[in-house]
Short mmCIF file of C-alpha atoms in Angstrom, two decimals:
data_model
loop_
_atom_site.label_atom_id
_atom_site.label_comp_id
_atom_site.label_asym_id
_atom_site.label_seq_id
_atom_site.Cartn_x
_atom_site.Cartn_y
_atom_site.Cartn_z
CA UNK G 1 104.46 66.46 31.51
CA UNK G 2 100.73 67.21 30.52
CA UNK G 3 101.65 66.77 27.12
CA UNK G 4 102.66 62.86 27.92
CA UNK G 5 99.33 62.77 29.60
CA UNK G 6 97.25 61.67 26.62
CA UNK G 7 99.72 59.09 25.38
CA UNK G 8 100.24 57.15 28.35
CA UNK G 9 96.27 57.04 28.94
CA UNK G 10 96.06 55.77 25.09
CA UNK G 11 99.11 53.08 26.29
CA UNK G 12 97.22 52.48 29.36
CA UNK G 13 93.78 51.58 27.70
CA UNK G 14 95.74 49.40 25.15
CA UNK G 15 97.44 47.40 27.45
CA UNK G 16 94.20 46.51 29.24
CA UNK G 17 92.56 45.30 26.49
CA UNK G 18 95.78 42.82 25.75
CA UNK G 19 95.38 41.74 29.30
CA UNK G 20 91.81 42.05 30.48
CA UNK G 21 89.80 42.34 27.50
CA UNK G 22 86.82 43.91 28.04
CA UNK G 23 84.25 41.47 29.19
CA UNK G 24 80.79 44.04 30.43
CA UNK G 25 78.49 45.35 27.95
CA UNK G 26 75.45 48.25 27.58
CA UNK G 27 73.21 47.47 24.91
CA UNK G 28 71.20 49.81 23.97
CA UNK G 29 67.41 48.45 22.97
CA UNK G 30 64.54 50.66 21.54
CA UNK G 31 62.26 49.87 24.49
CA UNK G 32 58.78 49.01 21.93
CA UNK G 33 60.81 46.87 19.25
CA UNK G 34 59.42 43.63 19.27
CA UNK G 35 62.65 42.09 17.15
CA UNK G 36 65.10 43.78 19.04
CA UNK G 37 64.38 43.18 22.58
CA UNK G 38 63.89 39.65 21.81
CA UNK G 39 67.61 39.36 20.04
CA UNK G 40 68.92 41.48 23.45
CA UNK G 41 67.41 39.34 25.27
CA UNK G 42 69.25 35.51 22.90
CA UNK G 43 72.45 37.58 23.08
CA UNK G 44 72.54 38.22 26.87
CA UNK G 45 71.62 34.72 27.50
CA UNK G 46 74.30 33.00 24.94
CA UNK G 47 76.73 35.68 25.96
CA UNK G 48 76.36 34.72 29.75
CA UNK G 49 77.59 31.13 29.02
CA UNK G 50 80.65 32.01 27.87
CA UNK G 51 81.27 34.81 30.43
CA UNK G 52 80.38 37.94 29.09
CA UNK G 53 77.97 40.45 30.96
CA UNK G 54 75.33 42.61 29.49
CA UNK G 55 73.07 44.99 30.84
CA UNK G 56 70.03 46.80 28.56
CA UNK G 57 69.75 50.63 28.39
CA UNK G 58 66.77 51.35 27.21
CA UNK G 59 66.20 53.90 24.15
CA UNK G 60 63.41 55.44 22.69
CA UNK G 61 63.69 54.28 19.14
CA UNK G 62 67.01 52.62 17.02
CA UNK G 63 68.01 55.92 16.20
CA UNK G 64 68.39 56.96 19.71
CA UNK G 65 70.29 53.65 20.47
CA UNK G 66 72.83 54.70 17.99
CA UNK G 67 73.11 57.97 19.29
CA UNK G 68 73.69 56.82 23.07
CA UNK G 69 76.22 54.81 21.53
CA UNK G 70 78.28 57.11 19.75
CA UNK G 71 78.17 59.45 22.59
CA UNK G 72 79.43 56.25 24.88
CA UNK G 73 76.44 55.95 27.08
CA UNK G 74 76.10 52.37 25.71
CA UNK G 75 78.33 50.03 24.25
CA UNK G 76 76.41 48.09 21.11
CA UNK G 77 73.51 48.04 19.79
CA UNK G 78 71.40 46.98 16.82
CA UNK G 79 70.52 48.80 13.25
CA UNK G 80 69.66 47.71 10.34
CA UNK G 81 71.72 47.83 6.99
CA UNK G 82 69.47 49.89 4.83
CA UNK G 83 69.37 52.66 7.53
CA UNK G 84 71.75 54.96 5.91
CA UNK G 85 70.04 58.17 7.35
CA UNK G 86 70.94 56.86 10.70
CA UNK G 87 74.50 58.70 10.34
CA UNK G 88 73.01 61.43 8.41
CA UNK G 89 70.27 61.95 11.67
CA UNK G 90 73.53 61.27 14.37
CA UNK G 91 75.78 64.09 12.35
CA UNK G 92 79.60 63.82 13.14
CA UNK G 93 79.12 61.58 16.27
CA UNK G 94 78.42 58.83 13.31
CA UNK G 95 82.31 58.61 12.84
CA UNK G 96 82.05 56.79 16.29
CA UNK G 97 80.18 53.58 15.04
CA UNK G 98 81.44 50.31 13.89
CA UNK G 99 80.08 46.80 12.13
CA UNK G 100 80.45 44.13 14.72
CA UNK G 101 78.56 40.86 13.19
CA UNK G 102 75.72 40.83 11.02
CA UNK G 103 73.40 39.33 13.77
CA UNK G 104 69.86 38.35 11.77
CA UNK G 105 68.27 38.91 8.28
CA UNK G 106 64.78 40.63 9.16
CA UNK G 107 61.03 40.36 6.63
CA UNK G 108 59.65 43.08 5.73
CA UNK G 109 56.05 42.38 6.06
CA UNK G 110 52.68 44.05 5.75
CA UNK G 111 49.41 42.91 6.95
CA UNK G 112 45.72 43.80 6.80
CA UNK G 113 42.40 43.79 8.48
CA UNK G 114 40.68 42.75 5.74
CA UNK G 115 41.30 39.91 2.61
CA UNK G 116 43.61 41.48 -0.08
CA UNK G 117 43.94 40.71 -3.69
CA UNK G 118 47.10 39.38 -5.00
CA UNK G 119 46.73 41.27 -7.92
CA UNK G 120 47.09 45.05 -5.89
CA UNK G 121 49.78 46.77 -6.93
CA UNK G 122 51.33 48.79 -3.86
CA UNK G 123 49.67 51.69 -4.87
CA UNK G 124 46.24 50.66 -4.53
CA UNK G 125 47.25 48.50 -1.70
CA UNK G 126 48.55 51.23 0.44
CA UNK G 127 46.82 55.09 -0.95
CA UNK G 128 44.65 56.63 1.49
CA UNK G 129 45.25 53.55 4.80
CA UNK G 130 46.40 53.63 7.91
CA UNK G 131 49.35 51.91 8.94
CA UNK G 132 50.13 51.20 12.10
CA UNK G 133 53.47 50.66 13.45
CA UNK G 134 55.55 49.65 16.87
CA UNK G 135 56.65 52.93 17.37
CA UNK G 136 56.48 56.08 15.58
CA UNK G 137 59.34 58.47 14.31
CA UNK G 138 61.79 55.63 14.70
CA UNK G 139 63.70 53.68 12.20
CA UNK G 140 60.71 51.58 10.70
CA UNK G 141 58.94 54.99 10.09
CA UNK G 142 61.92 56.30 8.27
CA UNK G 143 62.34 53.34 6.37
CA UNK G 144 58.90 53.37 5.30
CA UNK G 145 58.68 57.16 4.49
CA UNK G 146 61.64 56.49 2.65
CA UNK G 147 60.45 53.88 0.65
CA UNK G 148 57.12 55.91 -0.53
CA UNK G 149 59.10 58.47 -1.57
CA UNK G 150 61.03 56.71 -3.80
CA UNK G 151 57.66 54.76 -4.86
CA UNK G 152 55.81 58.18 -5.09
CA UNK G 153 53.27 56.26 -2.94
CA UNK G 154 51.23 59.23 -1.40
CA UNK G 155 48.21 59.40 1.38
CA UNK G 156 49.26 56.69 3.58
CA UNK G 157 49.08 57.76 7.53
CA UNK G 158 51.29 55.99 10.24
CA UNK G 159 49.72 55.67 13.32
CA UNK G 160 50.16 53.41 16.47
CA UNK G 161 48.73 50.32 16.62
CA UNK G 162 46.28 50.93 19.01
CA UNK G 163 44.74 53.85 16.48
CA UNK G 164 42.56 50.86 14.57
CA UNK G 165 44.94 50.75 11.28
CA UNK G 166 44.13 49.41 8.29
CA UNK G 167 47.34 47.59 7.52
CA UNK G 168 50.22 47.15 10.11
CA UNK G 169 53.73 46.85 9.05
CA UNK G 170 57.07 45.59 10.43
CA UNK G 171 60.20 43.99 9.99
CA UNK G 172 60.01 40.23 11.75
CA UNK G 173 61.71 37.23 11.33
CA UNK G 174 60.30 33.87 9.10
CA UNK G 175 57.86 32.74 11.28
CA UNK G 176 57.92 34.95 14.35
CA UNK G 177 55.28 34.97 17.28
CA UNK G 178 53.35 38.33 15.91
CA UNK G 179 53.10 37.47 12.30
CA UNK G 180 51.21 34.07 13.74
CA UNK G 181 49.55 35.94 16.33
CA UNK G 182 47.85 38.69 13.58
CA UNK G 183 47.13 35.35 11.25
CA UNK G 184 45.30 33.96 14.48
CA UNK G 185 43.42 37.40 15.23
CA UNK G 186 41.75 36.96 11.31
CA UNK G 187 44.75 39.85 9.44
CA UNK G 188 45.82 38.98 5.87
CA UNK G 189 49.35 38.66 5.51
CA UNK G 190 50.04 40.63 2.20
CA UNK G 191 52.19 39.05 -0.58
CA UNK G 192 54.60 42.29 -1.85
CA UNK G 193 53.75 42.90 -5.62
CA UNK G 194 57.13 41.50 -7.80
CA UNK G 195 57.19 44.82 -9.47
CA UNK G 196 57.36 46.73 -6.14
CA UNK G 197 60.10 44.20 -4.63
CA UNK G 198 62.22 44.66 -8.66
CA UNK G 199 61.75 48.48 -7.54
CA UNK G 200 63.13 48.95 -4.11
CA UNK G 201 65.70 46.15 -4.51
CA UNK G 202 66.74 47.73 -7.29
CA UNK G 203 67.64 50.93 -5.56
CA UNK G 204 68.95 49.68 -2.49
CA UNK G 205 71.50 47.29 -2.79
CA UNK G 206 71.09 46.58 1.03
CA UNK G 207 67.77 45.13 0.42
CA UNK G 208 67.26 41.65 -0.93
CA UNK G 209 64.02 39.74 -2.75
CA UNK G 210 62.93 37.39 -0.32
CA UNK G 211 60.24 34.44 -0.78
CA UNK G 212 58.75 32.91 2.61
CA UNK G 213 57.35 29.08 1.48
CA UNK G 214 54.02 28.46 2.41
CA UNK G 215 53.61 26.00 5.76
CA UNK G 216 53.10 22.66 4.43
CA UNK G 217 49.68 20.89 6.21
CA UNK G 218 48.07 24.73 6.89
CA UNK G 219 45.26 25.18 5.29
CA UNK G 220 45.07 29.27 3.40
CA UNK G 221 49.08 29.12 3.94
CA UNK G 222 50.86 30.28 0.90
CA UNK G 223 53.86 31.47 -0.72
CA UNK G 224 54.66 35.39 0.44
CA UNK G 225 56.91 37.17 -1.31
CA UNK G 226 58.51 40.05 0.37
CA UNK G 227 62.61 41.11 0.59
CA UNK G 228 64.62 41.24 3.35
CA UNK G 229 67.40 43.12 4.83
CA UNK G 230 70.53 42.67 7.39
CA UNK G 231 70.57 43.82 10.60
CA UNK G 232 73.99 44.39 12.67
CA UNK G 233 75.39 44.66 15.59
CA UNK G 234 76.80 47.80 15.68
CA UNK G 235 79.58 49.00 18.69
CA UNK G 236 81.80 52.05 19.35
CA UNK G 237 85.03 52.56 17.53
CA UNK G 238 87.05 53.14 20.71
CA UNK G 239 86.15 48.98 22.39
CA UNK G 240 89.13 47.49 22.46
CA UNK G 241 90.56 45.24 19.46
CA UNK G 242 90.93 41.75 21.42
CA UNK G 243 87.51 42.78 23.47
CA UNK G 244 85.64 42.99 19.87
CA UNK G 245 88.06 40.07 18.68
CA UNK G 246 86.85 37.74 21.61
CA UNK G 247 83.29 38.91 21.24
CA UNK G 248 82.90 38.89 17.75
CA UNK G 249 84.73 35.12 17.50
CA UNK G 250 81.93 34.02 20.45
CA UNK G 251 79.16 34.70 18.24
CA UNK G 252 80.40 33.24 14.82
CA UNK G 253 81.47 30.20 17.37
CA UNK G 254 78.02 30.40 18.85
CA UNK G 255 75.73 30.59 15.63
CA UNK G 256 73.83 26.84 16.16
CA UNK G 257 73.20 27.74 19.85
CA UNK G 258 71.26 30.83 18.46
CA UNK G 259 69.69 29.60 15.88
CA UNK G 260 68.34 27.44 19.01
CA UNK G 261 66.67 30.71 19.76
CA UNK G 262 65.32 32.30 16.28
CA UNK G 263 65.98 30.79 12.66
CA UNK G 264 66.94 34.23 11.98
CA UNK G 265 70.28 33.61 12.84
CA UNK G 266 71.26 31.58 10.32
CA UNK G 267 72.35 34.65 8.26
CA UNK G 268 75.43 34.93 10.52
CA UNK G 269 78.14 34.27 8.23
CA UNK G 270 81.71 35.36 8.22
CA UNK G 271 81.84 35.59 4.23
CA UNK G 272 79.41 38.67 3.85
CA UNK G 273 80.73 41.46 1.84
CA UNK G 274 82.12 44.47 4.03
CA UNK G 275 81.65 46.53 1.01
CA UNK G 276 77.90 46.53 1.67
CA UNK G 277 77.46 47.13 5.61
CA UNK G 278 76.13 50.37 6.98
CA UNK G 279 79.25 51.44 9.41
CA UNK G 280 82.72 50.28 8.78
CA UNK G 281 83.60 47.21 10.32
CA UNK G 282 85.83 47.27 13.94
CA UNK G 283 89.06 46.06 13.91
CA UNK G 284 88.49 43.54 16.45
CA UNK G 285 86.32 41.67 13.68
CA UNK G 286 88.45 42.67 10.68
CA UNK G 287 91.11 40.64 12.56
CA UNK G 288 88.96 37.85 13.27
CA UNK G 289 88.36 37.50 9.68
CA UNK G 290 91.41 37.45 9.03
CA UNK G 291 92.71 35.10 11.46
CA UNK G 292 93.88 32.36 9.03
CA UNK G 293 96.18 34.98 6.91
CA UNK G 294 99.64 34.89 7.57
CA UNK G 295 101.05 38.06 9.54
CA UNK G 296 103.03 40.69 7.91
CA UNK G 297 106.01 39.04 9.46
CA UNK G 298 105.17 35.49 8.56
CA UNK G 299 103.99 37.07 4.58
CA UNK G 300 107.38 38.59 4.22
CA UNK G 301 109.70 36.60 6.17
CA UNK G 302 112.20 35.59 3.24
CA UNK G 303 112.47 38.80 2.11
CA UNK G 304 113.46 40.06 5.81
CA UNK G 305 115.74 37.50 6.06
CA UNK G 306 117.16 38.23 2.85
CA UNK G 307 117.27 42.42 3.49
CA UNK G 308 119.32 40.98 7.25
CA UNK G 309 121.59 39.13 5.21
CA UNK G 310 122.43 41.39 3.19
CA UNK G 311 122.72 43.94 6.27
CA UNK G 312 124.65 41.97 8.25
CA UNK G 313 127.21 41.16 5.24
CA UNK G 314 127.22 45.14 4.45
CA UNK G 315 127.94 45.70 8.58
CA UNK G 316 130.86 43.31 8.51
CA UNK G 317 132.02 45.12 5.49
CA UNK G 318 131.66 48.49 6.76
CA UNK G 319 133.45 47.33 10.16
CA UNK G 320 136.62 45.58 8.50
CA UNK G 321 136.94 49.20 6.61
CA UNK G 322 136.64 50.86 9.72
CA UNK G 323 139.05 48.37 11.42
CA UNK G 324 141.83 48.95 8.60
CA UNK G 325 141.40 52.32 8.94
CA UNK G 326 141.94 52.81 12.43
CA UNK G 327 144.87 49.95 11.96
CA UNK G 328 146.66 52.65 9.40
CA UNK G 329 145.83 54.87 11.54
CA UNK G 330 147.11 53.84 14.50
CA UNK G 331 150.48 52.30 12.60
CA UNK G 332 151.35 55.93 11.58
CA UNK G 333 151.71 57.34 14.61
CA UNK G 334 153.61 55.16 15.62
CA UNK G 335 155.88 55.69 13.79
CA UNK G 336 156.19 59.19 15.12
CA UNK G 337 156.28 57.62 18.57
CA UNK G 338 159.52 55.68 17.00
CA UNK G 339 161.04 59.13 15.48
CA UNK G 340 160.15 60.87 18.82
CA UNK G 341 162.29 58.03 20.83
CA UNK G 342 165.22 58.35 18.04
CA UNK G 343 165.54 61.94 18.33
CA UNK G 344 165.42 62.13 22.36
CA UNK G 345 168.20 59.80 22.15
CA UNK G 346 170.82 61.83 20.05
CA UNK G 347 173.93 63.26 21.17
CA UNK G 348 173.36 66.75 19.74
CA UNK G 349 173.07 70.09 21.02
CA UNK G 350 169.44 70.87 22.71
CA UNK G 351 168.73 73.87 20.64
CA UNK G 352 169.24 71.39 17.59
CA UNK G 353 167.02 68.53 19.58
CA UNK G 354 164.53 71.17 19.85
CA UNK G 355 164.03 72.05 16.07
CA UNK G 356 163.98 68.55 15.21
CA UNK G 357 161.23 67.90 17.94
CA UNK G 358 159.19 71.28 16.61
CA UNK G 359 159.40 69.48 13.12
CA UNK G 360 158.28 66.47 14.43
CA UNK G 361 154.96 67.88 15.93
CA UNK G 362 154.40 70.36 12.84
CA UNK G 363 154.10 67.15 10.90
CA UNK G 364 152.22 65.35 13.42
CA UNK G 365 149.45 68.25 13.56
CA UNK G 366 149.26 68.20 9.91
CA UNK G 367 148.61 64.58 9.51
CA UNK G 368 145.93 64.69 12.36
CA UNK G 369 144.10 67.58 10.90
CA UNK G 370 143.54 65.58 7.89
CA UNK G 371 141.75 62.51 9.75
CA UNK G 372 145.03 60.12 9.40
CA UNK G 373 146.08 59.84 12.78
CA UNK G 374 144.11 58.59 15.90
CA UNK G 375 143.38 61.77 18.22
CA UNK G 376 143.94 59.68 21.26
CA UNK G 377 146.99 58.89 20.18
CA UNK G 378 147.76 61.93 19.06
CA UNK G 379 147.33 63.65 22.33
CA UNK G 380 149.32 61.24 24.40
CA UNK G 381 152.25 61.56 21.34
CA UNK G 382 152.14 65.75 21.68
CA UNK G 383 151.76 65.74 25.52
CA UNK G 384 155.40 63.52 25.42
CA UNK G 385 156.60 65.84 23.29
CA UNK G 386 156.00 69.02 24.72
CA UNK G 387 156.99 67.82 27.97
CA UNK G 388 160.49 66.74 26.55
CA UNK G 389 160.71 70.48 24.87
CA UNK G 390 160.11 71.73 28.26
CA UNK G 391 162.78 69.87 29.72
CA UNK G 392 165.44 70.66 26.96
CA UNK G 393 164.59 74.42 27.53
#
């Protein structure tokens, strides 16, 4: 019985989400990310319309939010596509974590206390600053350690932004409230160096180059060139196909309402390229996606109709066989029923009557052991017979 235990809970589960699709979700938000907590807070509100429920759990940094939702403590949450050491940082537990939607493409930017040449490459720009970040030791951090390495860009010191930095970095949407708020409080926004953006683009396929027009009618606005990455909703494996179906199909729906929010959701398309996202995509969207292909049994109904066909014809064959058969079958013995009747009728001595009736079953018991009489019939043709011996004897 305990061995059925696990299968009926897995036919349990399923059956729920055919009928009552899951409809509650944690999110799990890095509590200091600007860009995050402000999508949380567009997807709870467009979600609420059309009857879903969210609830925030907050986490310490993105790589934390993945973590509490590969261990289940939270349901979705948000990373972005060039964080491969996420899985690599969550171990085994990484297994767990699925592509929902790409929600929003995100900036990277960088800006700086004081007026900046154009003409810095990112080495000069960045050797010996500090740069202060939204929180430390979390997925920006990473990024950006990451990115120095692989630029050999040495002596640069992350430190909050209340430690007085000499640059401050994040990743923000086109024309988001801090980048206008730092332009207001006299920073530089910093225009990326092409060579730099040829660099990391070129060895991170997740990253794209990215050129933010100036704002016509400001005065000092200009062209910034930067690149720009995905970020996605990620989920747990184990949510329910037709919960992540319904979900999934809410948002695509539901892209102009949040756009009403944030440009940055614009980006939500259903033709990006799978091949490219940072956890495998759930099933629930994979079927979405491919909503408009026909079903295996819609694909390959001639050729099921065709292998029935033929089935049925080859059953109706293999019956009439079986039906002649048992017809032969069945005419044989009675023919021994017939001999049986002719030779209880005869006017000859019983021990004669006898020997002919012995001969009669001897051949009887040899046809049946070789298949060619009915056993049924058989037994009700040796039962008549032996009875009649016992009489004559």
């Amino acid at each position: 019985m305990k061995r059925h235990i696990p299968i009926f809970t897995l036919l349990l589960l399923f059956s729920c989400d055919i009928f009552t699709p899951q409809n509650r979700f944690k999110i799990a938000v890095p509590e200091n990310d600007f860009t995050y907590n402000n999508s949380a807070g567009h997807l709870k509100e467009c979600l609420e319309k059309g009857g879903f429920r969210s609830e925030r759990v907050p986490a310490v940094n993105a790589i934390e939010a993945n973590q509490m939702v590969a261990k289940g403590e939270a349901d979705l949450t948000f990373a972005m596509n060039l964080s491969d050491f996420i899985p690599e940082t969550i171990g085994a537990n990484a297994g767990k974590l699925r592509t929902l939607v790409p929600m929003f493409r995100r900036l990277f930017f960088i800006f700086s206390r004081f007026p900046v040449a154009d003409s810095l490459n990112a080495r000069e720009l960045l050797a010996g600053k500090k740069i202060g970040l939204e929180v430390l030791n979390g997925e920006t951090h990473r990024n950006l350690e990451l990115l120095f390495e692989s630029g050999r860009i040495k002596d640069v010191k992350a430190v909050t932004l209340n430690d007085t930095p000499d640059l401050i970095h994040f990743w923000g949407t086109f024309y988001g409230p801090r980048a206008t708020d730092l332009i207001e409080h006299n920073w530089s926004e910093i225009s990326i160096d092409p060579a730099w953006i040829d660099f990391v683009t070129l060895n991170d396929p997740a990253l794209a180059p990215f050129t933010l027009p100036a704002i016509p009618g400001i005065e000092g606005s200009k062209n910034l060139h930067t690149f720009s990455v995905e970020t996605l909703l990620v989920g747990r494996a184990d949510l329910g196909e037709k919960s992540v179906y319904k979900l999934s199909e809410y948002i695509f729906q539901h892209k102009l309402e949040l756009m009403g929010y944030d440009l940055m959701y614009r980006s939500i398309n259903e033709g990006f390229d799978v091949t490219t996202i940072l956890f495998p995509l759930h099933n629930g969207t994979d079927s979405f996606l491919r909503r408009d292909e026909p079903s295996f049994f819609e694909k390959y109904a001639e050729v099921m109709a065709l292998i029935f066909s033929v089935g049925a014809i080859l059953y109706g064959a293999l019956q009439a066989i079986r039906n002649r058969i048992m017809k032969q079958k069945k005419e044989r013995i009675d023919l021994y029923f017939l001999d049986f009747l002719d030779v209880r009728s005869q006017k000859i001595p019983n021990s004669e009557k006898a020997e002919k009736l012995d001969e009669l079953l001897q051949r009887a018991l040899v046809q049946m052991t070789n298949e060619r009489l009915d056993k049924g019939d058989f037994h009700i043709f040796s039962r008549l017979l032996q009875q009649e011996l016992a009489n004559i004897r």
